[in-house]
């Protein structure tokens, strides 16, 4: 059983659509990070959130950290084919770093 | 800067063989970590180091050894490879790490794809 559950596991949408992916846990984290990974490469950090209720925006991407610091969401507005990839969340505490299994997003032109 | 480099990119071993996966970074980062990535499992932390001479275990340390004699290098050793160790291995580094409560960017290498027959 994953400590961090990501949903959906797979998502295929058309260019221009909006989407939200989720990262849920029963554990509290000091910080939560979102990464994007492309085939054959290592993950690349998108954002780090540390405060419960925090919302961060990165162009068309909006990240939210839950008030209780147990869950997070990533919302993409007007998705583009370049957004295609595996989106991973990772929760950190001083004695641990855990990743979710990821959401594999495909954006079709 | 080359960032985080890993060698080899691909490796096939037979059960019982030993090998060392190499990882180097040129960013003078204190924190270095090893992860394995398996389908449907995400990345799992194997071992990490908060500085030269200091290492600690992660979520799945069994079957792997590490040492950190320099800031730049953090090799991962498989002493007797098993089919269950077939995976993609990623090395990462950051200036500071989660153990200190920091949230610095973790930079990942390109990975080593290991198959154990």
Coordinates of N, CA and C in Angstrom, one line a residue:
Chain A
X1 N 0.8 -1.2 0.0 CA 0.0 0.0 0.0 C 0.9 1.2 0.0
X2 N 0.6 2.2 -1.0 CA 1.3 3.4 -1.0 C 1.0 4.3 0.1
X3 N 2.0 5.0 0.7 CA 1.7 6.0 1.7 C 1.0 7.2 1.0
X4 N 1.4 7.5 -0.2 CA 0.8 8.6 -1.0 C 0.0 8.0 -2.1
X5 N -1.3 8.2 -2.2 CA -2.1 7.7 -3.3 C -2.4 8.8 -4.3
X6 N -2.1 8.5 -5.5 CA -2.3 9.5 -6.6 C -3.5 9.0 -7.5
X7 N -4.3 9.9 -7.8 CA -5.4 9.6 -8.7 C -5.7 10.8 -9.7
X8 N -6.2 10.4 -10.9 CA -6.3 9.1 -11.4 C -4.9 8.5 -11.8
X9 N -4.8 7.2 -12.0 CA -3.5 6.6 -12.4 C -3.2 7.0 -13.8
X10 N -4.2 7.1 -14.7 CA -4.0 7.5 -16.1 C -5.0 8.5 -16.5
X11 N -4.7 9.4 -17.3 CA -5.6 10.5 -17.8 C -5.2 10.9 -19.2
X12 N -6.2 10.8 -20.1 CA -6.0 11.1 -21.5 C -7.0 12.2 -21.9
X13 N -6.6 13.3 -22.3 CA -7.5 14.4 -22.6 C -7.1 15.1 -23.9
X14 N -8.0 16.0 -24.4 CA -7.7 16.7 -25.6 C -7.1 18.1 -25.2
X15 N -6.3 18.6 -26.1 CA -5.6 19.9 -26.0 C -6.7 20.9 -25.7
X16 N -6.5 21.8 -24.7 CA -7.4 22.8 -24.3 C -8.3 22.5 -23.1
X17 N -8.4 21.2 -22.8 CA -9.2 20.9 -21.6 C -8.5 21.2 -20.3
X18 N -9.3 21.3 -19.3 CA -8.7 21.5 -17.9 C -8.7 20.1 -17.2
X19 N -7.8 20.0 -16.2 CA -7.7 18.7 -15.5 C -7.2 19.0 -14.1
X20 N -7.6 18.0 -13.2 CA -7.0 18.1 -11.8 C -6.6 16.7 -11.4
X21 N -5.4 16.6 -10.9 CA -4.9 15.3 -10.3 C -4.7 15.5 -8.8
X22 N -4.8 14.3 -8.1 CA -4.8 14.4 -6.7 C -3.8 13.5 -6.1
X23 N -3.4 13.9 -4.9 CA -2.3 13.2 -4.1 C -2.8 13.2 -2.7
X24 N -3.2 12.0 -2.2 CA -3.8 11.9 -0.9 C -3.1 10.9 0.1
X25 N -3.1 11.3 1.3 CA -2.4 10.5 2.3 C -3.1 10.5 3.7
X26 N -2.9 9.6 4.5 CA -3.4 9.6 5.9 C -2.3 10.2 6.8
X27 N -1.1 10.5 6.3 CA 0.0 11.0 7.0 C 0.1 12.5 6.8
X28 N 0.7 13.2 7.8 CA 1.0 14.6 7.7 C 2.4 14.8 7.2
X29 N 2.6 15.7 6.3 CA 3.9 16.0 5.8 C 4.4 17.4 6.1
X30 N 5.7 17.5 6.3 CA 6.3 18.9 6.5 C 6.2 19.7 5.2
X31 N 6.4 19.0 4.1 CA 6.4 19.6 2.8 C 5.9 18.6 1.8
X32 N 5.4 19.1 0.7 CA 5.0 18.3 -0.4 C 5.5 18.8 -1.7
X33 N 6.0 18.0 -2.6 CA 6.5 18.4 -3.8 C 5.8 17.7 -5.0
X34 N 5.8 18.4 -6.1 CA 5.3 17.8 -7.3 C 6.4 17.8 -8.4
X35 N 6.5 16.7 -9.1 CA 7.5 16.5 -10.1 C 6.8 16.1 -11.4
X36 N 7.5 16.4 -12.5 CA 7.1 15.8 -13.8 C 8.3 15.0 -14.4
X37 N 7.9 13.8 -14.9 CA 9.0 12.9 -15.4 C 8.6 12.6 -16.8
X38 N 9.6 12.7 -17.7 CA 9.4 12.3 -19.1 C 10.1 10.9 -19.3
X39 N 9.7 10.2 -20.3 CA 10.3 8.8 -20.6 C 11.8 8.9 -20.7
X40 N 12.5 8.0 -20.0 CA 13.9 7.9 -20.1 C 14.7 9.0 -19.3
X41 N 14.0 9.8 -18.5 CA 14.6 10.8 -17.8 C 14.3 10.8 -16.3
X42 N 15.0 11.5 -15.5 CA 14.7 11.6 -14.1 C 13.6 12.7 -13.9
X43 N 12.9 12.6 -12.7 CA 11.9 13.6 -12.4 C 12.5 15.0 -12.3
X44 N 11.7 16.0 -12.6 CA 12.1 17.4 -12.5 C 11.1 18.1 -11.6
X45 N 11.6 18.8 -10.6 CA 10.8 19.5 -9.6 C 9.9 20.6 -10.3
X46 N 8.6 20.6 -10.0 CA 7.8 21.7 -10.4 C 7.5 22.7 -9.3
X47 N 7.2 22.2 -8.1 CA 6.9 23.1 -7.0 C 7.0 22.4 -5.7
X48 N 7.3 23.2 -4.6 CA 7.2 22.7 -3.3 C 6.2 23.5 -2.5
X49 N 5.4 22.9 -1.7 CA 4.4 23.6 -0.8 C 4.7 23.1 0.6
X50 N 4.6 24.1 1.5 CA 5.0 23.8 2.9 C 3.9 24.2 3.9
X51 N 3.0 25.1 3.6 CA 2.0 25.6 4.5 C 0.7 25.0 4.2
X52 N 0.0 24.5 5.3 CA -1.4 24.0 5.0 C -2.3 25.1 4.4
X53 N -3.0 24.7 3.4 CA -3.9 25.7 2.7 C -3.1 26.5 1.6
X54 N -1.9 26.3 1.5 CA -1.1 27.1 0.5 C -1.5 26.8 -0.9
X55 N -1.5 27.8 -1.7 CA -1.8 27.7 -3.2 C -0.7 28.4 -3.9
X56 N -0.1 27.6 -4.9 CA 1.0 28.2 -5.7 C 0.6 28.1 -7.2
X57 N 0.9 29.1 -8.0 CA 0.6 29.1 -9.4 C 1.9 29.2 -10.2
X58 N 1.9 28.3 -11.2 CA 3.1 28.3 -12.1 C 2.5 28.3 -13.5
X59 N 2.3 29.5 -14.1 CA 1.7 29.7 -15.4 C 0.4 29.0 -15.4
X60 N 0.1 27.9 -16.1 CA -1.2 27.3 -16.2 C -1.4 26.2 -15.2
X61 N -0.4 26.0 -14.3 CA -0.5 25.0 -13.3 C -0.8 25.6 -11.9
X62 N -1.7 25.1 -11.2 CA -2.1 25.6 -9.8 C -1.9 24.4 -8.9
X63 N -1.2 24.6 -7.8 CA -0.9 23.6 -6.8 C -1.5 24.0 -5.5
X64 N -2.2 23.0 -4.8 CA -2.8 23.4 -3.5 C -2.3 22.3 -2.5
X65 N -2.0 22.7 -1.3 CA -1.7 21.9 -0.2 C -2.9 21.9 0.7
X66 N -3.4 20.8 1.2 CA -4.5 20.7 2.0 C -4.3 21.4 3.4
X67 N -5.3 21.8 4.0 CA -5.2 22.5 5.3 C -4.5 21.6 6.3
X68 N -4.8 20.3 6.3 CA -4.2 19.4 7.3 C -2.8 18.9 6.9
X69 N -2.3 19.3 5.7 CA -1.0 18.9 5.2 C -0.9 17.4 4.9
X70 N -2.1 16.8 4.5 CA -2.1 15.4 4.2 C -2.3 15.2 2.7
X71 N -2.8 16.2 2.0 CA -3.1 15.9 0.6 C -2.9 17.2 -0.2
X72 N -2.8 17.0 -1.5 CA -2.5 18.1 -2.4 C -3.2 17.8 -3.8
X73 N -3.3 18.9 -4.6 CA -3.9 18.7 -5.9 C -3.1 19.6 -6.9
X74 N -3.1 19.2 -8.1 CA -2.5 19.9 -9.2 C -3.6 20.1 -10.3
X75 N -3.8 21.4 -10.6 CA -4.8 21.7 -11.6 C -4.1 22.3 -12.8
X76 N -4.4 21.8 -14.0 CA -3.8 22.4 -15.2 C -4.9 23.0 -16.1
X77 N -4.8 24.2 -16.4 CA -5.7 24.9 -17.2 C -5.3 24.9 -18.7
X78 N -6.2 24.6 -19.6 CA -5.9 24.6 -21.0 C -4.7 23.8 -21.4
X79 N -4.8 22.5 -21.1 CA -3.7 21.6 -21.3 C -3.1 21.6 -22.7
X80 N -1.8 21.4 -22.8 CA -1.1 21.4 -24.1 C -0.4 20.1 -24.2
X81 N -0.1 19.7 -25.5 CA 0.6 18.4 -25.7 C 2.0 18.4 -24.9
X82 N 2.6 19.5 -24.7 CA 3.8 19.6 -23.9 C 3.7 19.3 -22.5
X83 N 2.4 19.2 -22.0 CA 2.2 18.9 -20.6 C 2.2 17.3 -20.4
X84 N 2.2 16.6 -21.5 CA 2.2 15.1 -21.4 C 3.4 14.7 -20.6
X85 N 3.2 13.7 -19.6 CA 4.2 13.2 -18.8 C 3.7 12.5 -17.6
X86 N 4.6 12.0 -16.7 CA 4.2 11.4 -15.5 C 4.3 12.4 -14.4
X87 N 3.2 12.6 -13.6 CA 3.3 13.6 -12.6 C 3.3 12.9 -11.2
X88 N 4.3 13.2 -10.5 CA 4.6 12.5 -9.2 C 4.5 13.5 -8.0
X89 N 3.8 13.1 -6.9 CA 3.9 13.9 -5.7 C 4.8 13.2 -4.7
X90 N 5.4 14.0 -3.9 CA 6.4 13.4 -2.9 C 6.2 14.2 -1.6
X91 N 6.0 13.4 -0.5 CA 5.9 14.0 0.8 C 7.1 13.8 1.6
X92 N 7.5 14.9 2.4 CA 8.7 14.8 3.1 C 8.5 15.1 4.6
X93 N 9.2 14.4 5.5 CA 9.3 14.7 6.9 C 10.8 14.5 7.2
X94 N 11.2 15.0 8.4 CA 12.7 14.9 8.7 C 13.3 13.6 8.6
X95 N 12.4 12.5 8.8 CA 13.0 11.2 8.8 C 12.6 10.3 7.6
X96 N 12.0 11.0 6.6 CA 11.4 10.2 5.5 C 11.1 11.0 4.3
X97 N 11.2 10.4 3.1 CA 10.8 11.0 1.8 C 10.0 9.9 1.1
X98 N 8.8 10.2 0.7 CA 7.9 9.2 0.1 C 7.3 9.8 -1.2
X99 N 7.3 8.9 -2.2 CA 6.7 9.3 -3.5 C 5.4 8.5 -3.7
X100 N 4.5 9.2 -4.4 CA 3.3 8.5 -4.9 C 3.7 7.7 -6.2
X101 N 2.8 6.9 -6.7 CA 3.0 6.1 -7.9 C 2.9 6.9 -9.2
X102 N 2.2 8.1 -9.1 CA 2.1 9.0 -10.2 C 0.8 8.9 -11.0
X103 N 0.6 10.0 -11.7 CA -0.5 10.1 -12.7 C 0.1 10.3 -14.1
X104 N -0.2 9.4 -15.0 CA 0.4 9.5 -16.4 C -0.6 10.2 -17.2
X105 N -0.2 11.4 -17.6 CA -1.1 12.3 -18.4 C -0.7 12.3 -19.9
X106 N -1.7 12.2 -20.7 CA -1.5 12.3 -22.2 C -2.4 13.4 -22.7
X107 N -1.9 14.4 -23.3 CA -2.7 15.5 -23.9 C -2.6 15.3 -25.4
X108 N -3.7 15.1 -26.1 CA -3.7 14.9 -27.5 C -4.0 16.2 -28.3
X109 N -3.2 16.4 -29.4 CA -3.4 17.6 -30.1 C -4.8 17.7 -30.8
Chain B
X1 N 28.0 23.2 -15.9 CA 27.8 22.2 -14.9 C 27.1 21.0 -15.5
X2 N 27.6 19.8 -15.2 CA 27.0 18.6 -15.7 C 25.7 18.2 -14.9
X3 N 25.6 18.7 -13.7 CA 24.5 18.3 -12.8 C 24.8 17.0 -12.1
X4 N 23.8 16.1 -12.2 CA 24.0 14.7 -11.6 C 24.2 13.7 -12.8
X5 N 25.3 13.0 -12.7 CA 25.5 12.0 -13.7 C 25.5 10.6 -13.1
X6 N 25.0 9.7 -13.9 CA 24.9 8.3 -13.5 C 25.5 7.4 -14.6
X7 N 26.3 6.4 -14.2 CA 26.8 5.4 -15.1 C 26.7 4.0 -14.4
X8 N 26.4 2.9 -15.2 CA 26.1 3.0 -16.6 C 24.6 3.4 -16.9
X9 N 24.2 3.5 -18.1 CA 22.8 3.8 -18.4 C 22.0 2.5 -18.4
X10 N 22.6 1.5 -18.9 CA 21.9 0.2 -18.9 C 22.9 -0.9 -18.4
X11 N 22.3 -1.9 -17.7 CA 23.2 -3.0 -17.2 C 22.3 -4.3 -17.1
X12 N 22.9 -5.4 -17.5 CA 22.3 -6.7 -17.3 C 23.2 -7.5 -16.5
X13 N 22.7 -8.1 -15.4 CA 23.5 -8.9 -14.5 C 22.8 -10.3 -14.4
X14 N 23.6 -11.3 -14.0 CA 23.1 -12.6 -13.6 C 22.9 -12.6 -12.1
X15 N 21.9 -13.4 -11.7 CA 21.7 -13.6 -10.2 C 23.0 -13.9 -9.5
X16 N 23.3 -13.2 -8.4 CA 24.5 -13.5 -7.6 C 25.7 -12.6 -8.0
X17 N 25.6 -12.0 -9.1 CA 26.7 -11.1 -9.5 C 26.7 -9.8 -8.7
X18 N 27.8 -9.1 -8.6 CA 27.9 -7.8 -7.9 C 28.2 -6.7 -8.9
X19 N 27.8 -5.5 -8.5 CA 28.2 -4.4 -9.3 C 27.9 -3.1 -8.5
X20 N 28.5 -2.0 -9.0 CA 28.4 -0.7 -8.4 C 27.8 0.2 -9.4
X21 N 26.7 0.9 -9.0 CA 26.1 2.0 -9.8 C 26.8 3.3 -9.4
X22 N 27.3 4.0 -10.4 CA 28.0 5.3 -10.0 C 27.1 6.5 -10.1
X23 N 27.3 7.4 -9.2 CA 26.6 8.7 -9.2 C 27.6 9.8 -8.8
X24 N 27.6 10.9 -9.6 CA 28.4 12.0 -9.3 C 27.6 13.3 -9.5
X25 N 27.9 14.3 -8.7 CA 27.3 15.7 -8.9 C 28.4 16.7 -8.7
X26 N 28.2 17.8 -9.5 CA 29.3 18.8 -9.5 C 28.7 20.2 -9.0
X27 N 27.6 20.1 -8.2 CA 27.0 21.3 -7.7 C 27.3 21.5 -6.2
X28 N 28.3 20.8 -5.6 CA 28.7 20.9 -4.2 C 27.5 20.7 -3.3
X29 N 26.6 19.8 -3.6 CA 25.5 19.5 -2.8 C 25.9 18.6 -1.6
X30 N 25.3 18.9 -0.5 CA 25.5 18.0 0.7 C 24.7 16.7 0.6
X31 N 23.4 16.9 0.2 CA 22.5 15.7 0.2 C 22.6 14.9 -1.1
X32 N 22.7 13.6 -0.9 CA 22.6 12.7 -2.1 C 21.7 11.5 -1.7
X33 N 21.0 11.0 -2.7 CA 20.0 10.0 -2.4 C 20.0 9.0 -3.6
X34 N 19.6 7.7 -3.3 CA 19.4 6.7 -4.3 C 17.9 6.3 -4.2
X35 N 17.2 6.2 -5.3 CA 15.9 5.7 -5.4 C 15.8 4.6 -6.4
X36 N 14.8 3.7 -6.3 CA 14.5 2.8 -7.3 C 13.0 3.1 -7.8
X37 N 12.8 2.9 -9.0 CA 11.4 3.2 -9.6 C 10.9 1.9 -10.3
X38 N 9.8 1.4 -9.8 CA 9.2 0.2 -10.4 C 7.8 0.5 -10.8
X39 N 7.3 -0.1 -11.9 CA 6.0 0.2 -12.4 C 4.9 0.1 -11.3
X40 N 4.1 1.2 -11.2 CA 3.0 1.2 -10.3 C 3.4 1.4 -8.8
X41 N 4.7 1.7 -8.6 CA 5.2 1.8 -7.2 C 5.8 3.2 -7.0
X42 N 6.0 4.0 -8.0 CA 6.6 5.3 -7.8 C 8.1 5.1 -7.4
X43 N 8.7 6.1 -6.9 CA 10.1 6.1 -6.5 C 10.2 5.7 -5.0
X44 N 11.1 4.8 -4.6 CA 11.3 4.4 -3.3 C 12.7 4.7 -2.9
X45 N 12.9 5.3 -1.7 CA 14.2 5.7 -1.2 C 15.0 4.5 -0.7
X46 N 16.2 4.3 -1.2 CA 17.0 3.2 -0.8 C 18.0 3.6 0.3
X47 N 18.8 4.5 0.0 CA 19.8 5.1 1.0 C 20.0 6.6 0.7
X48 N 20.4 7.3 1.7 CA 20.7 8.7 1.5 C 21.9 9.1 2.3
X49 N 22.4 10.3 2.0 CA 23.6 10.8 2.7 C 23.4 12.3 2.9
X50 N 23.7 12.7 4.1 CA 23.5 14.2 4.4 C 24.9 14.9 4.3
X51 N 25.9 14.2 4.0 CA 27.3 14.8 3.8 C 28.3 13.7 3.8
X52 N 29.5 14.1 3.4 CA 30.6 13.1 3.3 C 30.8 12.4 4.6
X53 N 30.9 11.0 4.5 CA 31.1 10.2 5.7 C 29.8 9.8 6.5
X54 N 28.6 10.3 6.0 CA 27.4 10.1 6.7 C 26.4 9.5 5.8
X55 N 25.8 8.3 6.1 CA 24.8 7.7 5.3 C 23.7 7.2 6.2
X56 N 22.5 7.0 5.6 CA 21.4 6.4 6.4 C 20.5 5.7 5.5
X57 N 19.7 4.8 6.1 CA 18.8 3.9 5.3 C 17.5 4.6 5.0
X58 N 16.9 4.3 3.8 CA 15.6 4.7 3.4 C 14.6 3.7 3.6
X59 N 13.6 3.7 2.7 CA 12.5 2.7 2.8 C 12.8 1.3 2.5
X60 N 13.7 1.1 1.5 CA 14.0 -0.2 1.0 C 15.5 -0.5 0.9
X61 N 16.3 -0.5 2.0 CA 17.7 -0.6 2.0 C 18.3 -2.0 1.8
X62 N 17.5 -3.0 2.0 CA 18.1 -4.4 2.0 C 18.6 -4.8 0.6
X63 N 19.9 -5.3 0.6 CA 20.5 -5.8 -0.6 C 21.4 -4.7 -1.2
X64 N 21.4 -3.6 -0.6 CA 22.2 -2.4 -1.2 C 23.2 -1.9 -0.1
X65 N 24.4 -1.5 -0.5 CA 25.3 -0.8 0.3 C 25.7 0.5 -0.3
X66 N 26.0 1.5 0.6 CA 26.5 2.8 0.1 C 27.6 3.3 1.0
X67 N 28.4 4.2 0.4 CA 29.4 4.9 1.2 C 29.5 6.3 0.6
X68 N 30.0 7.3 1.3 CA 30.2 8.6 0.8 C 31.5 9.2 1.3
X69 N 32.5 8.9 0.5 CA 33.9 9.3 0.9 C 34.2 10.8 0.4
X70 N 33.5 11.2 -0.6 CA 33.6 12.6 -1.1 C 32.3 13.3 -1.2
X71 N 32.2 14.6 -1.3 CA 31.0 15.3 -1.5 C 30.4 15.0 -2.9
X72 N 31.3 14.7 -3.9 CA 30.8 14.6 -5.2 C 30.2 13.2 -5.6
X73 N 30.7 12.2 -4.9 CA 30.3 10.8 -5.4 C 29.5 10.0 -4.3
X74 N 28.6 9.2 -4.8 CA 27.7 8.4 -3.9 C 27.4 7.1 -4.7
X75 N 28.3 6.2 -4.7 CA 28.0 4.9 -5.4 C 27.1 4.0 -4.6
X76 N 26.3 3.2 -5.4 CA 25.4 2.2 -4.8 C 25.9 0.8 -5.2
X77 N 26.1 0.0 -4.2 CA 26.6 -1.4 -4.5 C 25.6 -2.4 -4.3
X78 N 25.5 -3.3 -5.2 CA 24.7 -4.5 -5.1 C 25.7 -5.7 -4.9
X79 N 25.7 -6.3 -3.8 CA 26.7 -7.3 -3.4 C 26.4 -8.7 -4.1
X80 N 25.1 -9.0 -4.2 CA 24.7 -10.3 -4.8 C 23.3 -10.0 -5.4
X81 N 23.3 -9.7 -6.7 CA 22.1 -9.3 -7.4 C 21.0 -10.3 -7.4
X82 N 19.8 -9.9 -7.2 CA 18.6 -10.8 -7.3 C 17.6 -10.3 -8.3
X83 N 16.8 -11.1 -8.9 CA 15.8 -10.6 -9.9 C 14.9 -9.6 -9.3
X84 N 14.7 -9.6 -8.0 CA 13.8 -8.5 -7.4 C 14.4 -7.1 -7.5
X85 N 15.7 -7.1 -7.8 CA 16.4 -5.8 -7.9 C 16.4 -5.2 -9.3
X86 N 15.7 -5.9 -10.2 CA 15.5 -5.4 -11.5 C 14.6 -4.1 -11.4
X87 N 15.1 -3.0 -11.9 CA 14.4 -1.7 -11.7 C 15.2 -0.6 -12.4
X88 N 14.6 0.6 -12.3 CA 15.4 1.8 -12.8 C 15.8 2.5 -11.5
X89 N 17.1 2.8 -11.5 CA 17.7 3.4 -10.3 C 18.0 4.9 -10.6
X90 N 17.6 5.8 -9.7 CA 17.9 7.2 -9.9 C 18.7 7.7 -8.7
X91 N 19.7 8.5 -9.0 CA 20.4 9.2 -8.0 C 20.0 10.7 -8.0
X92 N 20.0 11.3 -6.8 CA 19.5 12.7 -6.7 C 20.4 13.5 -5.7
X93 N 20.5 14.8 -5.9 CA 21.2 15.6 -5.0 C 20.5 16.9 -4.7
X94 N 20.8 17.5 -3.5 CA 20.2 18.8 -3.2 C 21.1 19.5 -2.2
X95 N 21.0 20.8 -2.2 CA 21.9 21.5 -1.3 C 21.7 21.2 0.1
X96 N 20.4 21.2 0.6 CA 20.0 20.7 1.9 C 18.9 19.7 1.6
X97 N 18.5 18.9 2.6 CA 17.5 17.9 2.4 C 16.4 17.9 3.4
X98 N 15.5 17.0 3.2 CA 14.3 16.9 4.1 C 14.7 16.6 5.6
X99 N 15.8 15.9 5.8 CA 16.2 15.6 7.2 C 16.5 16.8 8.0
X100 N 16.8 17.9 7.3 CA 17.0 19.2 8.1 C 15.8 20.1 8.0
X101 N 14.7 19.6 7.4 CA 13.5 20.4 7.3 C 13.5 21.3 6.1
X102 N 14.5 21.2 5.3 CA 14.7 22.1 4.2 C 13.8 21.6 3.0
X103 N 13.6 22.4 2.1 CA 12.8 22.1 0.9 C 13.5 22.4 -0.4
X104 N 14.8 22.3 -0.4 CA 15.6 22.6 -1.5 C 15.3 21.7 -2.7
X105 N 15.5 22.2 -3.9 CA 15.3 21.4 -5.1 C 16.2 20.2 -5.1
X106 N 15.5 19.1 -5.4 CA 16.3 17.8 -5.6 C 16.5 17.6 -7.1
X107 N 17.7 17.5 -7.5 CA 18.1 17.3 -8.9 C 18.4 15.8 -9.1
X108 N 17.7 15.2 -10.1 CA 17.8 13.8 -10.4 C 18.7 13.6 -11.6
X109 N 19.4 12.4 -11.6 CA 20.2 12.0 -12.7 C 19.3 11.3 -13.7
X110 N 19.9 10.9 -14.9 CA 19.0 10.3 -15.9 C 18.6 8.8 -15.7
X111 N 19.2 8.2 -14.6 CA 18.8 6.9 -14.3 C 19.7 5.8 -14.9
X112 N 19.7 4.6 -14.2 CA 20.3 3.4 -14.7 C 19.3 2.3 -14.7
X113 N 19.1 1.7 -15.9 CA 18.1 0.6 -16.0 C 18.8 -0.7 -15.8
X114 N 18.5 -1.4 -14.8 CA 19.2 -2.6 -14.4 C 18.2 -3.8 -14.5
X115 N 18.7 -4.8 -15.2 CA 18.0 -6.1 -15.3 C 18.8 -7.2 -14.7
X116 N 18.2 -8.0 -13.8 CA 18.9 -9.1 -13.2 C 18.2 -10.4 -13.6
X117 N 18.9 -11.2 -14.3 CA 18.4 -12.5 -14.9 C 18.5 -13.6 -13.9

